[in-house]
XYZ file of C-alpha atoms in Angstrom:
606
model
C -17.613 -50.048 0.067
C -15.967 -46.878 -1.555
C -17.422 -43.361 -0.515
C -18.604 -41.026 -2.686
C -18.597 -37.444 -3.364
C -20.289 -34.811 -6.042
C -18.005 -34.828 -9.340
C -17.895 -30.762 -8.415
C -16.375 -31.393 -4.979
C -14.023 -33.708 -6.138
C -13.061 -31.044 -8.724
C -12.827 -28.361 -6.204
C -10.137 -30.604 -4.345
C -7.890 -31.036 -7.217
C -7.943 -27.155 -7.742
C -7.016 -26.978 -3.888
C -4.154 -29.439 -4.218
C -2.621 -27.333 -7.018
C -2.979 -24.521 -4.321
C -5.930 -22.538 -5.348
C -7.002 -19.982 -3.039
C -9.349 -17.688 -5.166
C -12.111 -18.366 -8.073
C -13.576 -15.504 -9.617
C -16.936 -15.651 -11.188
C -20.916 -14.925 -11.318
C -23.493 -17.453 -10.582
C -25.760 -18.580 -13.682
C -28.251 -21.730 -13.650
C -25.906 -23.865 -16.101
C -23.120 -23.370 -13.022
C -25.279 -24.328 -10.022
C -23.500 -27.628 -9.054
C -20.317 -26.121 -9.128
C -21.609 -23.178 -7.058
C -22.959 -25.870 -4.621
C -19.536 -27.439 -4.546
C -18.101 -23.911 -3.907
C -20.395 -23.548 -0.501
C -19.646 -27.037 0.843
C -15.771 -26.109 -0.003
C -15.625 -22.509 1.357
C -13.463 -23.222 4.091
C -10.518 -24.306 1.367
C -11.293 -21.989 -1.420
C -12.456 -18.689 -1.629
C -15.411 -17.612 -4.478
C -15.196 -13.908 -5.346
C -18.300 -12.879 -6.864
C -17.446 -10.130 -9.312
C -19.987 -8.114 -10.969
C -19.239 -9.074 -14.848
C -17.506 -12.357 -16.025
C -14.877 -10.006 -17.942
C -13.777 -8.599 -14.573
C -13.236 -12.284 -13.341
C -11.583 -13.337 -16.280
C -9.104 -10.280 -16.156
C -8.446 -10.721 -12.428
C -7.504 -14.349 -12.825
C -5.166 -13.348 -15.702
C -3.673 -10.839 -13.197
C -3.549 -12.991 -10.245
C -1.370 -15.492 -12.650
C 0.447 -12.388 -13.966
C 1.599 -11.211 -10.462
C 2.285 -14.567 -8.684
C 2.930 -17.056 -11.627
C 0.556 -19.593 -10.149
C -2.749 -20.681 -12.173
C -5.639 -18.300 -11.961
C -9.001 -19.810 -11.879
C -12.345 -17.810 -13.355
C -15.771 -19.269 -14.434
C -18.758 -18.189 -16.421
C -22.231 -19.874 -17.112
C -23.394 -21.153 -20.550
C -24.164 -18.650 -23.181
C -23.653 -14.603 -22.041
C -21.475 -15.784 -18.895
C -19.260 -17.541 -21.115
C -18.953 -15.069 -24.142
C -18.121 -12.376 -21.416
C -15.087 -14.479 -20.212
C -13.303 -14.195 -23.486
C -11.602 -10.806 -23.073
C -9.875 -11.652 -20.001
C -8.737 -14.893 -21.267
C -7.246 -13.428 -24.531
C -5.349 -11.333 -22.238
C -4.220 -14.163 -20.352
C -3.142 -15.788 -23.453
C -1.142 -12.563 -25.022
C 0.923 -12.441 -21.595
C 1.487 -16.013 -21.469
C -0.274 -16.160 -18.146
C -1.634 -19.820 -16.885
C -5.353 -19.291 -16.165
C -8.141 -22.063 -16.443
C -11.796 -21.243 -17.021
C -14.240 -23.191 -16.036
C -17.588 -22.715 -18.361
C -21.311 -24.183 -17.647
C -22.818 -26.022 -19.959
C -26.512 -27.014 -20.231
C -27.384 -30.462 -18.393
C -25.830 -33.571 -20.762
C -29.574 -34.458 -21.473
C -30.487 -30.939 -23.151
C -27.439 -30.644 -25.499
C -28.247 -30.503 -28.820
C -31.812 -29.803 -28.325
C -31.020 -26.060 -28.671
C -31.994 -25.548 -25.049
C -32.138 -22.224 -23.460
C -28.811 -20.668 -23.603
C -26.998 -23.833 -24.933
C -24.659 -23.447 -27.884
C -21.645 -25.110 -28.767
C -18.847 -23.616 -27.028
C -16.102 -25.517 -27.915
C -15.074 -23.888 -31.143
C -15.759 -20.225 -29.609
C -12.601 -21.071 -26.934
C -10.380 -23.112 -29.425
C -8.448 -20.186 -30.425
C -7.852 -18.834 -27.113
C -7.100 -21.750 -25.234
C -4.146 -24.315 -25.493
C -6.342 -26.838 -23.938
C -10.131 -27.058 -24.296
C -12.346 -29.764 -23.402
C -16.161 -30.554 -22.994
C -16.343 -33.181 -19.736
C -18.092 -36.466 -21.044
C -18.854 -38.225 -17.827
C -19.094 -37.127 -14.277
C -16.193 -39.434 -13.480
C -14.063 -37.612 -15.585
C -14.746 -34.238 -14.415
C -11.944 -33.990 -11.953
C -9.388 -35.552 -14.049
C -9.879 -33.430 -17.199
C -9.730 -30.190 -14.745
C -6.441 -31.747 -13.469
C -4.886 -32.564 -17.015
C -6.333 -28.646 -18.116
C -4.242 -27.456 -14.912
C -0.893 -29.084 -16.104
C -1.559 -27.852 -19.609
C -1.943 -24.329 -18.598
C 1.043 -24.496 -16.447
C 3.226 -26.462 -19.333
C 2.135 -24.265 -22.309
C 1.776 -20.866 -20.464
C -1.524 -20.614 -21.513
C -5.243 -20.564 -21.089
C -7.080 -23.926 -20.638
C -11.026 -24.137 -20.732
C -13.109 -27.106 -19.304
C -16.699 -26.988 -20.044
C -19.015 -28.812 -17.622
C -22.446 -30.030 -18.059
C -24.472 -29.078 -15.017
C -26.103 -32.088 -14.185
C -22.586 -33.684 -14.229
C -21.332 -31.885 -11.126
C -24.366 -33.072 -9.050
C -23.456 -36.855 -9.564
C -21.820 -38.995 -7.089
C -18.469 -40.439 -7.872
C -15.946 -42.415 -5.888
C -14.421 -40.385 -3.187
C -10.365 -41.021 -4.290
C -7.664 -38.477 -4.630
C -7.906 -37.238 -8.207
C -5.125 -35.080 -8.557
C -1.667 -35.583 -10.042
C 0.404 -32.828 -8.171
C 3.636 -33.783 -6.737
C 6.807 -32.323 -5.199
C 8.220 -32.232 -8.568
C 5.858 -29.575 -9.905
C 7.614 -26.970 -7.363
C 10.725 -27.404 -9.609
C 12.024 -24.446 -11.689
C 11.666 -25.251 -15.198
C 14.681 -26.408 -16.749
C 16.114 -23.264 -19.043
C 18.194 -23.738 -22.046
C 21.762 -22.523 -21.718
C 24.090 -20.401 -24.397
C 27.285 -21.950 -25.366
C 30.584 -20.911 -25.212
C 30.638 -20.741 -28.829
C 27.572 -18.883 -29.504
C 28.353 -16.460 -26.953
C 31.723 -15.910 -28.636
C 29.911 -15.334 -31.781
C 27.889 -12.692 -30.061
C 30.944 -10.966 -28.816
C 32.227 -11.049 -32.149
C 29.306 -9.243 -33.504
C 29.723 -6.398 -31.007
C 33.462 -5.995 -31.048
C 32.770 -5.274 -35.201
C 29.942 -2.911 -33.978
C 30.075 0.909 -33.454
C 26.778 1.629 -31.991
C 25.443 -1.733 -30.199
C 22.598 -1.351 -27.898
C 20.570 -3.891 -25.559
C 16.828 -4.263 -26.134
C 15.933 -6.165 -22.998
C 12.491 -7.724 -22.019
C 11.172 -9.577 -18.921
C 13.045 -12.346 -20.118
C 15.875 -11.280 -18.003
C 13.969 -11.840 -14.750
C 16.085 -11.383 -11.859
C 19.445 -10.624 -13.954
C 19.069 -6.550 -13.787
C 22.146 -5.981 -11.793
C 24.236 -8.348 -13.707
C 22.848 -6.605 -17.240
C 24.169 -3.353 -15.671
C 27.475 -5.143 -14.864
C 27.717 -6.063 -18.622
C 26.599 -2.736 -19.889
C 29.134 -1.215 -18.192
C 31.948 -3.817 -18.921
C 31.141 -3.641 -23.072
C 30.033 0.338 -22.382
C 26.636 -0.861 -24.397
C 23.399 1.375 -23.563
C 20.259 -0.492 -22.207
C 17.015 0.161 -23.966
C 13.775 -1.801 -22.120
C 10.320 -2.812 -23.001
C 7.389 -1.868 -21.223
C 7.131 -5.164 -19.320
C 10.619 -5.168 -18.005
C 10.321 -1.782 -16.030
C 11.691 -2.156 -12.768
C 13.839 -5.271 -13.628
C 16.817 -3.044 -14.384
C 17.489 -0.009 -12.058
C 16.688 3.388 -13.626
C 18.913 4.996 -11.716
C 21.786 3.591 -13.818
C 23.084 6.040 -16.198
C 23.260 3.600 -19.089
C 19.407 2.613 -18.667
C 18.182 5.190 -21.348
C 14.333 3.702 -21.101
C 11.755 2.677 -23.537
C 11.536 2.859 -27.028
C 8.145 3.559 -29.376
C 5.472 5.945 -28.480
C 5.600 5.061 -24.818
C 9.251 5.748 -24.162
C 11.869 8.220 -23.784
C 13.436 10.349 -26.580
C 16.903 9.334 -26.181
C 15.893 5.727 -26.126
C 14.059 6.232 -29.675
C 16.944 8.459 -31.057
C 19.778 5.935 -29.830
C 18.007 2.878 -31.307
C 17.862 4.937 -34.514
C 21.280 5.314 -35.052
C 22.049 1.488 -33.393
C 24.016 -0.923 -35.833
C 23.659 -3.959 -33.584
C 20.547 -4.612 -31.542
C 21.046 -7.422 -28.931
C 17.156 -8.361 -27.835
C 17.324 -10.195 -24.553
C 13.853 -11.950 -23.756
C 11.881 -9.408 -25.564
C 8.583 -9.868 -26.771
C 8.387 -6.507 -28.534
C 4.957 -5.977 -30.411
C 5.542 -2.653 -31.839
C 8.692 -3.891 -33.511
C 7.250 -3.558 -37.180
C 6.922 0.687 -36.134
C 10.729 0.702 -34.782
C 12.544 -2.223 -36.233
C 11.754 -1.495 -39.656
C 13.219 2.447 -39.282
C 16.491 1.426 -40.150
C 18.800 -1.485 -41.236
C 20.816 -3.189 -38.271
C 22.497 -6.377 -37.261
C 20.263 -8.205 -34.722
C 21.235 -10.999 -32.045
C 17.825 -12.588 -30.202
C 18.483 -14.593 -27.299
C 15.144 -16.374 -25.851
C 14.576 -19.160 -23.874
C 11.528 -20.134 -26.635
C 13.319 -20.722 -29.594
C 9.750 -20.213 -31.620
C 10.208 -16.618 -30.909
C 13.013 -16.280 -33.220
C 12.557 -13.915 -36.371
C 9.199 -13.387 -34.810
C 9.697 -9.726 -35.086
C 12.927 -9.360 -37.021
C 15.424 -11.258 -39.048
C 18.145 -12.498 -37.045
C 21.917 -12.588 -37.585
C 22.112 -14.807 -34.619
C 20.044 -16.615 -32.506
C 20.674 -17.935 -29.382
C 18.369 -20.309 -27.548
C 18.962 -19.592 -23.692
C 17.891 -18.070 -20.430
C 18.307 -14.266 -20.924
C 20.344 -14.127 -17.294
C 22.409 -17.066 -18.156
C 23.798 -15.338 -21.479
C 24.295 -12.338 -19.591
C 26.743 -14.236 -16.868
C 28.277 -16.148 -19.664
C 28.821 -12.743 -21.596
C 30.378 -11.585 -18.333
C 32.848 -14.316 -17.861
C 34.121 -14.500 -21.637
C 34.234 -10.789 -22.397
C 36.956 -8.016 -21.910
C 36.323 -4.713 -20.521
C 36.274 -2.065 -23.358
C 37.698 1.693 -23.409
C 34.981 4.275 -22.469
C 32.881 4.505 -25.374
C 31.909 7.898 -27.069
C 28.710 6.594 -28.192
C 27.712 4.954 -24.717
C 28.434 8.619 -23.511
C 26.520 10.585 -26.193
C 23.437 8.257 -24.972
C 24.054 8.864 -21.273
C 24.139 12.539 -21.949
C 20.969 12.606 -24.336
C 19.357 10.802 -21.545
C 20.298 12.502 -18.956
C 18.967 15.662 -20.851
C 15.705 13.857 -21.302
C 15.124 12.975 -17.392
C 16.190 16.868 -16.490
C 13.211 17.809 -18.668
C 10.545 15.233 -17.122
C 12.035 16.318 -13.811
C 11.008 19.885 -14.425
C 7.692 18.843 -15.322
C 7.305 16.536 -12.377
C 8.271 19.152 -9.482
C 6.240 21.903 -11.014
C 2.745 23.172 -9.598
C -0.062 23.330 -11.961
C -3.672 24.578 -11.783
C -5.692 23.179 -13.598
C -4.105 19.904 -12.641
C -1.868 18.068 -15.314
C -0.832 14.282 -14.969
C 2.747 14.743 -13.795
C 1.963 15.860 -10.233
C -0.234 12.863 -9.914
C 2.726 10.574 -10.507
C 4.799 12.674 -7.945
C 2.338 12.056 -5.089
C 2.133 8.561 -5.901
C 5.895 7.970 -5.508
C 5.581 9.585 -2.177
C 3.292 7.465 -0.740
C 4.102 4.329 -2.303
C 6.756 1.713 -1.014
C 8.928 -0.855 -2.484
C 6.418 -3.673 -1.660
C 3.131 -1.510 -3.588
C 1.371 -3.724 -6.168
C 0.265 -1.240 -8.947
C -2.255 -2.684 -11.352
C -2.125 -0.281 -14.569
C -5.169 0.222 -17.184
C -4.459 0.772 -20.693
C -4.377 4.824 -22.358
C -2.208 7.377 -21.643
C -1.211 6.310 -17.900
C 0.821 3.408 -19.836
C 3.373 6.136 -21.183
C 3.020 8.249 -17.856
C 3.707 5.360 -15.778
C 6.637 4.054 -17.756
C 8.212 7.798 -17.668
C 7.435 8.959 -14.261
C 6.579 5.915 -11.485
C 9.225 4.386 -9.682
C 9.152 0.661 -9.721
C 11.818 -1.568 -7.808
C 12.334 -5.265 -8.337
C 10.503 -5.927 -5.124
C 7.533 -4.180 -6.402
C 4.758 -6.095 -8.585
C 2.520 -4.506 -11.423
C 0.762 -5.677 -14.060
C -1.169 -4.490 -17.107
C -3.035 -5.831 -20.183
C 0.135 -5.613 -22.132
C -0.019 -7.205 -25.488
C -3.950 -7.385 -25.782
C -4.263 -3.710 -24.216
C -7.369 -4.317 -22.898
C -9.173 -1.299 -21.447
C -10.855 -2.281 -17.944
C -8.106 -4.102 -16.424
C -7.163 -1.789 -13.760
C -9.550 -2.687 -11.023
C -9.807 -6.418 -11.797
C -6.131 -6.621 -11.292
C -6.137 -4.534 -8.130
C -8.513 -6.735 -6.614
C -6.419 -9.696 -7.700
C -3.272 -8.146 -6.291
C -4.977 -7.089 -2.903
C -6.370 -10.868 -2.570
C -3.086 -12.414 -3.241
C -0.880 -9.947 -1.666
C -3.150 -8.825 1.606
C -0.153 -7.677 3.465
C 0.962 -5.033 0.537
C -0.448 -1.500 -0.379
C -2.324 -2.077 -3.905
C -2.869 0.867 -6.032
C -4.886 0.874 -9.487
C -4.398 3.635 -11.933
C -7.051 4.074 -14.793
C -8.239 6.913 -17.049
C -11.769 7.841 -16.986
C -12.933 5.922 -20.426
C -11.261 2.794 -18.926
C -12.331 2.878 -15.031
C -15.906 3.374 -16.365
C -16.130 0.087 -18.405
C -15.877 -1.844 -15.140
C -16.387 0.618 -12.109
C -19.444 -1.621 -11.153
C -16.566 -3.886 -9.493
C -15.734 -1.282 -6.787
C -18.374 -2.819 -4.821
C -16.325 -5.920 -5.141
C -13.854 -4.238 -3.628
C -16.202 -3.192 -0.434
C -17.613 -6.296 -0.458
C -14.463 -7.992 0.527
C -13.012 -5.350 2.275
C -10.250 -4.732 -0.095
C -8.047 -1.769 0.879
C -7.190 -0.484 -2.709
C -6.317 3.100 -4.010
C -8.331 3.489 -7.199
C -6.789 6.616 -9.123
C -8.810 7.707 -12.024
C -6.903 10.535 -14.004
C -10.388 11.881 -15.810
C -10.241 14.533 -18.761
C -13.471 13.531 -20.287
C -11.389 12.155 -23.400
C -9.955 8.764 -24.641
C -6.548 10.666 -24.460
C -4.426 7.825 -25.883
C -6.678 7.503 -29.153
C -7.393 11.550 -29.309
C -3.370 12.004 -29.942
C -3.655 9.049 -32.431
C -5.998 10.771 -34.342
C -3.962 13.995 -34.187
C -1.592 12.148 -36.496
C -3.464 10.755 -38.888
C -3.293 12.448 -42.350
C -6.904 13.738 -43.800
C -8.812 12.673 -40.768
C -8.994 16.439 -40.123
C -11.265 16.096 -37.151
C -11.271 13.803 -33.938
C -14.100 11.381 -34.066
C -16.067 9.467 -30.865
C -13.390 10.270 -28.174
C -15.298 12.760 -26.216
C -16.494 11.332 -22.681
C -19.556 12.726 -20.663
C -18.145 13.737 -17.406
C -18.614 11.887 -14.065
C -18.864 12.473 -10.509
C -16.663 9.369 -9.714
C -16.502 10.057 -5.984
C -19.908 10.418 -5.512
C -20.612 7.315 -7.593
C -17.957 5.765 -5.127
C -20.018 7.188 -2.202
C -23.051 5.645 -3.314
C -21.517 2.061 -2.964
C -20.201 3.150 0.476
C -16.390 3.704 -0.477
C -14.760 7.015 0.355
C -13.033 9.152 -2.049
C -11.754 12.823 -3.301
C -11.815 14.844 -6.233
C -8.682 16.954 -7.024
C -8.154 19.781 -9.795
C -5.132 21.446 -9.109
C -1.455 20.010 -7.968
C -1.797 21.587 -4.439
C -5.020 19.495 -3.586
C -2.993 16.063 -4.276
C -0.874 15.980 -0.850
C -4.186 15.942 1.356
C -6.150 13.460 -0.879
C -3.497 11.265 -1.008
C -2.889 11.597 2.823
C -6.482 10.785 3.025
C -6.262 7.933 0.654
C -3.589 6.451 2.633
C -5.536 6.309 5.875
C -8.752 4.674 4.337
C -6.022 1.866 3.231
C -4.557 1.850 6.502
C -7.945 1.126 8.033
C -8.594 -2.080 5.874
C -10.882 0.646 3.171
C -10.865 1.170 -0.567
C -10.656 4.596 -1.621
C -11.271 6.527 -5.200
C -8.986 9.494 -6.127
C -10.557 11.215 -9.182
C -7.523 13.515 -10.329
C -9.146 15.755 -13.078
C -6.718 16.392 -15.493
C -6.165 18.691 -18.552
C -6.131 17.404 -21.977
C -2.627 17.772 -22.275
C -0.243 15.465 -24.420
C 2.667 14.275 -23.141
C 6.173 14.875 -25.406
C 5.246 12.936 -28.260
C 8.630 11.129 -28.922
C 6.903 9.338 -31.941
C 6.959 12.903 -33.867
C 10.861 12.686 -33.915
C 12.138 11.359 -37.346
C 15.893 10.299 -36.843
C 18.178 9.271 -40.142
C 22.050 9.468 -41.068
C 22.879 11.826 -43.968
C 26.502 12.179 -45.187
C 27.805 11.565 -41.666
C 25.314 13.329 -39.503
C 22.325 12.875 -37.914
C 19.298 14.606 -39.730
C 16.742 14.815 -37.019
C 13.118 16.571 -38.151
C 9.631 16.543 -37.221
C 7.876 13.493 -39.040
C 5.295 14.926 -41.332
C 2.379 12.607 -39.876
C 2.781 14.626 -36.652
C -0.074 17.023 -36.537
C -1.677 15.827 -39.813
C -5.021 16.744 -37.985
C -4.177 20.287 -37.415
C -5.158 20.255 -33.984
C -1.839 21.962 -32.555
C -0.330 25.052 -33.706
C 1.697 24.497 -36.969
C 4.908 22.853 -35.779
C 7.852 22.385 -38.820
C 11.066 22.367 -36.668
C 12.835 20.663 -33.415
C 12.918 23.806 -31.709
C 9.363 24.825 -32.250
C 8.261 21.131 -31.073
C 10.464 21.153 -28.143
C 9.404 24.670 -27.160
C 5.539 23.488 -27.688
C 5.976 21.015 -24.830
C 7.762 23.251 -22.297
C 11.459 21.621 -23.498
C 13.175 24.782 -24.425
C 16.331 22.811 -22.843
C 15.962 19.574 -24.923
C 18.773 19.366 -27.362
C 18.950 17.135 -30.595
C 20.840 13.856 -30.890
C 23.716 15.454 -32.827
C 24.352 17.668 -30.020
C 25.281 15.106 -27.959
C 27.063 12.970 -30.525
C 29.094 16.162 -31.511
C 29.735 16.443 -27.410
C 31.090 12.939 -27.148
C 32.741 13.265 -30.324
C 30.749 10.563 -31.973
C 31.732 10.184 -35.736
C 28.950 8.362 -37.983
């Protein structure tokens, strides 16, 4: 006689076979059969009770992005299901493998307009690479196994909708998993051919001002890219998600392009005549790639990406690092390049400006010293969960991140409120590492109820809140909208985040000037070392970071004509600024030089 097991338990055993350790969610009546199974399997799989399903989905997405392994979340029928969508779209956009288990009313109540019953499949059809409603108890573990496999294969979200009564039903207790040692093999990667690389090298040879635009597709190839950059004298410009993959101490790494980036990267990109994009999914291409014409080489391991952001002169279907290695093998070192030298000097000038701001004391507090103190207490294994907003700009400019660090952000979906969920996932997945979340007050207040989740599970997380009672990133956008004439909807009521945290039994400190930061960070480190979460409320000014998006660069008669974009400060909230000198001075950057200065210094002719 075959032994039996509740179908929901059989389903969890499938997840355990796939190596799932944590599952994030919030109970509901239509999910009780799975909740019962989680109680029975609590020694093998950990249920993490979040206080909002969106937090659970964002945590599962972050876990997948930090580890590469499947993240699992759940919600009950009705509002529990709809609350999952933001986190699931975050996973979809960042190509993270996530499984969402969704409750449904018992099958005998379906299609009767029963309480909280609705047709959930169409809602998840767009976000999911695989979406199925379980039709029999016996198929429940099979469908979940298939869902995990599809999420891995397609690097996306799989959704399984479970009528509640099916989970209680007894089914044969047999192995339903399909896992095997082959699942641990690295995914085979396409490789560039000799002919393709030679075509790329020919385009490089013909170019006068080539640049690399590099995404996370280079994986662990950062040092090899540096060697290629030196050999061919090509500056490196990064996308945000690749921060930490190429050493920022390398002089040829000139930073990030677009609003979050460096003055130097934006200026140099705007005079480049060849862009070599390697493993870069750049969602702001229409802001940057359209500013001037250039030849374009795109290297990607997903040929569906070709032409997604720019027409291509040469597309190479290849793993990024393999392409770099073959370029190194088949290329000849070039003489020192005046263009490369100008790019380096331009970036050194920008870095000196950032260091001046980074090292000065401020009262009232500005944002740069916060990052200085974070760099002091962090290490090369720290896990960072970044929320969206001005902190995106500031992290990319000021935080030191090494290849050994882990960091996550809602990169392409850009969902506010991802900071705390990502930190919860980071602390659970990497219990031996220091974990930090960084959020503005707008984003933090969306999910701060889940500080209690950190407390409940004894997660030593440093929660940094940069609060200035404003949606700063949107404020600065509105400042540059012609005809808007005023700010709208961006003012936030002030809150005492430390008192809120203390009400949950969590320690905290509020700082209002830079001299208070060292003691507050030391207090935070002590709490983390004792296994407790901590909230650090850094009350910063409304200061706008240097607006690289205000720089307008074009080549006229062989010289760079660099001006202040007419849309900058269109709202007239800043003093009237019409020249580069006025722009630099307004942002305390009197030492900053225009691009033409460095081209002249290096002897570059256009």
